[in-house]
């Protein structure tokens, strides 16, 4: 089942034997039991052993809590440069092109609205004249294009 699933990425020559699978499984269980035994021996009884272990391994604890500095390194190597590129892109491209284009469209719409509001007089004869002029222009365009 697992062999068939991994077949496209792992060659068949790298297949574990039954003894290898049993050995690694037994080793995993033995290490887990050893870890439980050590944990019970150190922290299972009310003694000052945990305090002594904590004091002796204090520098190691800080290094491990800091994840060997990996998070700090990742922050400086990837996160901060990505944020800087994103902010630069926002200032150079998004504000100018995206927001600027929206301002242009908005201004053009406002200008067209002001122009068209002058033509909107409410008089039917003005609307009929506009329709008549539109039909005449369309007819001239069709006639000139047909010849």
PDB file of C-alpha atoms in Angstrom:
ATOM      1  CA  UNK A   1       0.000   0.000   0.000  1.00  0.00           C
ATOM      2  CA  UNK A   2       2.615   2.565   1.054  1.00  0.00           C
ATOM      3  CA  UNK A   3       5.068   1.121  -1.489  1.00  0.00           C
ATOM      4  CA  UNK A   4       2.544   1.693  -4.281  1.00  0.00           C
ATOM      5  CA  UNK A   5       1.801   5.226  -3.043  1.00  0.00           C
ATOM      6  CA  UNK A   6       5.463   6.232  -3.008  1.00  0.00           C
ATOM      7  CA  UNK A   7       6.414   4.349  -6.190  1.00  0.00           C
ATOM      8  CA  UNK A   8       6.412   7.431  -8.494  1.00  0.00           C
ATOM      9  CA  UNK A   9       8.949   9.270  -6.306  1.00  0.00           C
ATOM     10  CA  UNK A  10      11.033   6.584  -4.619  1.00  0.00           C
ATOM     11  CA  UNK A  11      12.664   3.882  -6.725  1.00  0.00           C
ATOM     12  CA  UNK A  12      11.818   0.280  -5.889  1.00  0.00           C
ATOM     13  CA  UNK A  13      15.508  -0.394  -5.061  1.00  0.00           C
ATOM     14  CA  UNK A  14      15.055   1.573  -1.808  1.00  0.00           C
ATOM     15  CA  UNK A  15      12.581  -0.831  -0.262  1.00  0.00           C
ATOM     16  CA  UNK A  16      12.994  -1.908   3.371  1.00  0.00           C
ATOM     17  CA  UNK A  17      13.074  -5.585   4.199  1.00  0.00           C
ATOM     18  CA  UNK A  18      10.810  -7.121   6.822  1.00  0.00           C
ATOM     19  CA  UNK A  19      13.705  -7.324   9.288  1.00  0.00           C
ATOM     20  CA  UNK A  20      14.569  -3.648   8.745  1.00  0.00           C
ATOM     21  CA  UNK A  21      10.960  -2.607   9.332  1.00  0.00           C
ATOM     22  CA  UNK A  22      10.746  -4.742  12.479  1.00  0.00           C
ATOM     23  CA  UNK A  23      14.100  -3.392  13.723  1.00  0.00           C
ATOM     24  CA  UNK A  24      13.160   0.258  13.297  1.00  0.00           C
ATOM     25  CA  UNK A  25       9.758  -0.321  14.908  1.00  0.00           C
ATOM     26  CA  UNK A  26      11.361  -2.111  17.900  1.00  0.00           C
ATOM     27  CA  UNK A  27      13.965   0.669  18.214  1.00  0.00           C
ATOM     28  CA  UNK A  28      11.242   3.345  18.216  1.00  0.00           C
ATOM     29  CA  UNK A  29       9.288   1.551  20.952  1.00  0.00           C
ATOM     30  CA  UNK A  30      12.471   0.979  23.013  1.00  0.00           C
ATOM     31  CA  UNK A  31      13.440   4.659  22.779  1.00  0.00           C
ATOM     32  CA  UNK A  32       9.928   5.731  23.800  1.00  0.00           C
ATOM     33  CA  UNK A  33      10.001   3.427  26.830  1.00  0.00           C
ATOM     34  CA  UNK A  34      13.496   4.659  27.762  1.00  0.00           C
ATOM     35  CA  UNK A  35      12.255   8.242  27.529  1.00  0.00           C
ATOM     36  CA  UNK A  36       9.318   7.441  29.811  1.00  0.00           C
ATOM     37  CA  UNK A  37      11.657   5.761  32.308  1.00  0.00           C
ATOM     38  CA  UNK A  38      14.082   8.726  32.350  1.00  0.00           C
ATOM     39  CA  UNK A  39      11.223  11.207  32.699  1.00  0.00           C
ATOM     40  CA  UNK A  40       9.761   9.260  35.611  1.00  0.00           C
ATOM     41  CA  UNK A  41      13.178   8.904  37.264  1.00  0.00           C
ATOM     42  CA  UNK A  42      13.893  12.636  37.012  1.00  0.00           C
ATOM     43  CA  UNK A  43      10.479  14.226  37.497  1.00  0.00           C
ATOM     44  CA  UNK A  44       8.351  11.439  38.945  1.00  0.00           C
ATOM     45  CA  UNK A  45       9.397  11.910  42.562  1.00  0.00           C
ATOM     46  CA  UNK A  46       9.415  15.005  44.737  1.00  0.00           C
ATOM     47  CA  UNK A  47      13.135  15.772  44.814  1.00  0.00           C
ATOM     48  CA  UNK A  48      15.319  18.693  43.867  1.00  0.00           C
ATOM     49  CA  UNK A  49      16.651  16.791  40.818  1.00  0.00           C
ATOM     50  CA  UNK A  50      14.451  18.713  38.350  1.00  0.00           C
ATOM     51  CA  UNK A  51      15.775  22.006  39.725  1.00  0.00           C
ATOM     52  CA  UNK A  52      19.385  20.798  39.444  1.00  0.00           C
ATOM     53  CA  UNK A  53      18.794  19.551  35.888  1.00  0.00           C
ATOM     54  CA  UNK A  54      17.129  22.854  34.940  1.00  0.00           C
ATOM     55  CA  UNK A  55      20.008  24.881  36.429  1.00  0.00           C
ATOM     56  CA  UNK A  56      22.649  22.730  34.718  1.00  0.00           C
ATOM     57  CA  UNK A  57      20.951  22.906  31.319  1.00  0.00           C
ATOM     58  CA  UNK A  58      19.732  26.539  31.488  1.00  0.00           C
ATOM     59  CA  UNK A  59      21.795  27.783  28.501  1.00  0.00           C
ATOM     60  CA  UNK A  60      20.689  24.800  26.415  1.00  0.00           C
ATOM     61  CA  UNK A  61      17.078  25.463  27.372  1.00  0.00           C
ATOM     62  CA  UNK A  62      17.278  29.050  26.114  1.00  0.00           C
ATOM     63  CA  UNK A  63      18.887  27.956  22.841  1.00  0.00           C
ATOM     64  CA  UNK A  64      16.232  25.284  22.313  1.00  0.00           C
ATOM     65  CA  UNK A  65      13.386  27.629  23.242  1.00  0.00           C
ATOM     66  CA  UNK A  66      14.789  30.047  20.667  1.00  0.00           C
ATOM     67  CA  UNK A  67      14.660  27.101  18.200  1.00  0.00           C
ATOM     68  CA  UNK A  68      18.410  27.414  17.556  1.00  0.00           C
ATOM     69  CA  UNK A  69      17.758  30.917  16.227  1.00  0.00           C
ATOM     70  CA  UNK A  70      15.897  29.565  13.200  1.00  0.00           C
ATOM     71  CA  UNK A  71      12.860  31.834  13.637  1.00  0.00           C
ATOM     72  CA  UNK A  72      15.061  34.919  13.983  1.00  0.00           C
ATOM     73  CA  UNK A  73      17.123  33.887  10.947  1.00  0.00           C
ATOM     74  CA  UNK A  74      13.959  33.216   8.908  1.00  0.00           C
ATOM     75  CA  UNK A  75      12.563  36.581   9.986  1.00  0.00           C
ATOM     76  CA  UNK A  76      15.651  38.454   8.773  1.00  0.00           C
ATOM     77  CA  UNK A  77      16.294  36.333   5.663  1.00  0.00           C
ATOM     78  CA  UNK A  78      12.756  36.020   4.269  1.00  0.00           C
ATOM     79  CA  UNK A  79       9.980  37.792   6.164  1.00  0.00           C
ATOM     80  CA  UNK A  80      11.470  41.291   6.478  1.00  0.00           C
ATOM     81  CA  UNK A  81      12.714  41.428   2.851  1.00  0.00           C
ATOM     82  CA  UNK A  82       9.299  40.248   1.643  1.00  0.00           C
ATOM     83  CA  UNK A  83       7.575  42.942   3.699  1.00  0.00           C
ATOM     84  CA  UNK A  84       9.990  45.568   2.332  1.00  0.00           C
ATOM     85  CA  UNK A  85       9.315  44.467  -1.262  1.00  0.00           C
ATOM     86  CA  UNK A  86       5.572  44.499  -0.620  1.00  0.00           C
ATOM     87  CA  UNK A  87       5.675  48.003   0.874  1.00  0.00           C
ATOM     88  CA  UNK A  88       7.834  49.239  -2.001  1.00  0.00           C
ATOM     89  CA  UNK A  89       5.427  47.671  -4.483  1.00  0.00           C
ATOM     90  CA  UNK A  90       2.531  49.332  -2.762  1.00  0.00           C
ATOM     91  CA  UNK A  91       4.167  52.756  -2.912  1.00  0.00           C
ATOM     92  CA  UNK A  92       5.583  52.426  -6.431  1.00  0.00           C
ATOM     93  CA  UNK A  93       2.867  50.426  -8.183  1.00  0.00           C
ATOM     94  CA  UNK A  94      -0.344  49.956  -6.245  1.00  0.00           C
ATOM     95  CA  UNK A  95      -0.824  53.556  -5.116  1.00  0.00           C
ATOM     96  CA  UNK A  96       0.079  54.967  -8.542  1.00  0.00           C
ATOM     97  CA  UNK A  97      -1.365  52.416 -10.949  1.00  0.00           C
ATOM     98  CA  UNK A  98      -4.239  50.773  -9.118  1.00  0.00           C
ATOM     99  CA  UNK A  99      -5.523  53.596  -6.931  1.00  0.00           C
ATOM    100  CA  UNK A 100      -4.504  56.187  -9.525  1.00  0.00           C
ATOM    101  CA  UNK A 101      -6.467  54.408 -12.243  1.00  0.00           C
ATOM    102  CA  UNK A 102      -9.496  54.312  -9.981  1.00  0.00           C
ATOM    103  CA  UNK A 103      -9.153  58.062  -9.469  1.00  0.00           C
ATOM    104  CA  UNK A 104      -8.933  58.574 -13.254  1.00  0.00           C
ATOM    105  CA  UNK A 105     -12.053  56.466 -13.840  1.00  0.00           C
ATOM    106  CA  UNK A 106     -13.868  58.321 -11.079  1.00  0.00           C
ATOM    107  CA  UNK A 107     -12.868  61.728 -12.475  1.00  0.00           C
ATOM    108  CA  UNK A 108     -13.886  60.693 -16.014  1.00  0.00           C
ATOM    109  CA  UNK A 109     -17.239  59.483 -14.723  1.00  0.00           C
ATOM    110  CA  UNK A 110     -17.809  62.742 -12.845  1.00  0.00           C
ATOM    111  CA  UNK A 111     -16.866  64.783 -15.932  1.00  0.00           C
ATOM    112  CA  UNK A 112     -19.195  62.746 -18.176  1.00  0.00           C
ATOM    113  CA  UNK A 113     -21.981  63.109 -15.635  1.00  0.00           C
ATOM    114  CA  UNK A 114     -21.569  66.884 -15.563  1.00  0.00           C
ATOM    115  CA  UNK A 115     -21.628  67.013 -19.392  1.00  0.00           C
ATOM    116  CA  UNK A 116     -24.670  64.793 -19.685  1.00  0.00           C
ATOM    117  CA  UNK A 117     -26.545  66.578 -16.904  1.00  0.00           C
ATOM    118  CA  UNK A 118     -26.518  69.737 -19.053  1.00  0.00           C
ATOM    119  CA  UNK A 119     -28.215  67.806 -21.860  1.00  0.00           C
ATOM    120  CA  UNK A 120     -30.842  66.508 -19.476  1.00  0.00           C
ATOM    121  CA  UNK A 121     -33.280  69.373 -19.608  1.00  0.00           C
ATOM    122  CA  UNK A 122     -36.487  67.433 -19.217  1.00  0.00           C
ATOM    123  CA  UNK A 123     -37.875  68.770 -22.517  1.00  0.00           C
ATOM    124  CA  UNK A 124     -39.100  66.040 -24.857  1.00  0.00           C
ATOM    125  CA  UNK A 125     -38.226  68.052 -27.963  1.00  0.00           C
ATOM    126  CA  UNK A 126     -34.523  68.126 -26.919  1.00  0.00           C
ATOM    127  CA  UNK A 127     -34.533  64.328 -26.498  1.00  0.00           C
ATOM    128  CA  UNK A 128     -36.256  63.862 -29.870  1.00  0.00           C
ATOM    129  CA  UNK A 129     -33.686  66.147 -31.501  1.00  0.00           C
ATOM    130  CA  UNK A 130     -30.817  64.120 -29.949  1.00  0.00           C
ATOM    131  CA  UNK A 131     -32.366  60.868 -31.229  1.00  0.00           C
ATOM    132  CA  UNK A 132     -32.863  62.394 -34.698  1.00  0.00           C
ATOM    133  CA  UNK A 133     -29.245  63.612 -34.833  1.00  0.00           C
ATOM    134  CA  UNK A 134     -28.043  60.187 -33.684  1.00  0.00           C
ATOM    135  CA  UNK A 135     -30.039  58.415 -36.413  1.00  0.00           C
ATOM    136  CA  UNK A 136     -28.737  60.877 -39.048  1.00  0.00           C
ATOM    137  CA  UNK A 137     -25.105  60.332 -37.970  1.00  0.00           C
ATOM    138  CA  UNK A 138     -25.606  56.556 -37.978  1.00  0.00           C
ATOM    139  CA  UNK A 139     -27.185  56.709 -41.469  1.00  0.00           C
ATOM    140  CA  UNK A 140     -24.302  58.793 -42.821  1.00  0.00           C
ATOM    141  CA  UNK A 141     -21.784  56.415 -41.344  1.00  0.00           C
ATOM    142  CA  UNK A 142     -23.538  53.379 -42.835  1.00  0.00           C
ATOM    143  CA  UNK A 143     -23.842  55.043 -46.267  1.00  0.00           C
ATOM    144  CA  UNK A 144     -20.214  56.170 -46.344  1.00  0.00           C
ATOM    145  CA  UNK A 145     -19.030  52.726 -45.248  1.00  0.00           C
ATOM    146  CA  UNK A 146     -21.166  50.873 -47.791  1.00  0.00           C
ATOM    147  CA  UNK A 147     -19.702  52.604 -50.876  1.00  0.00           C
TER     148      UNK A 147
END
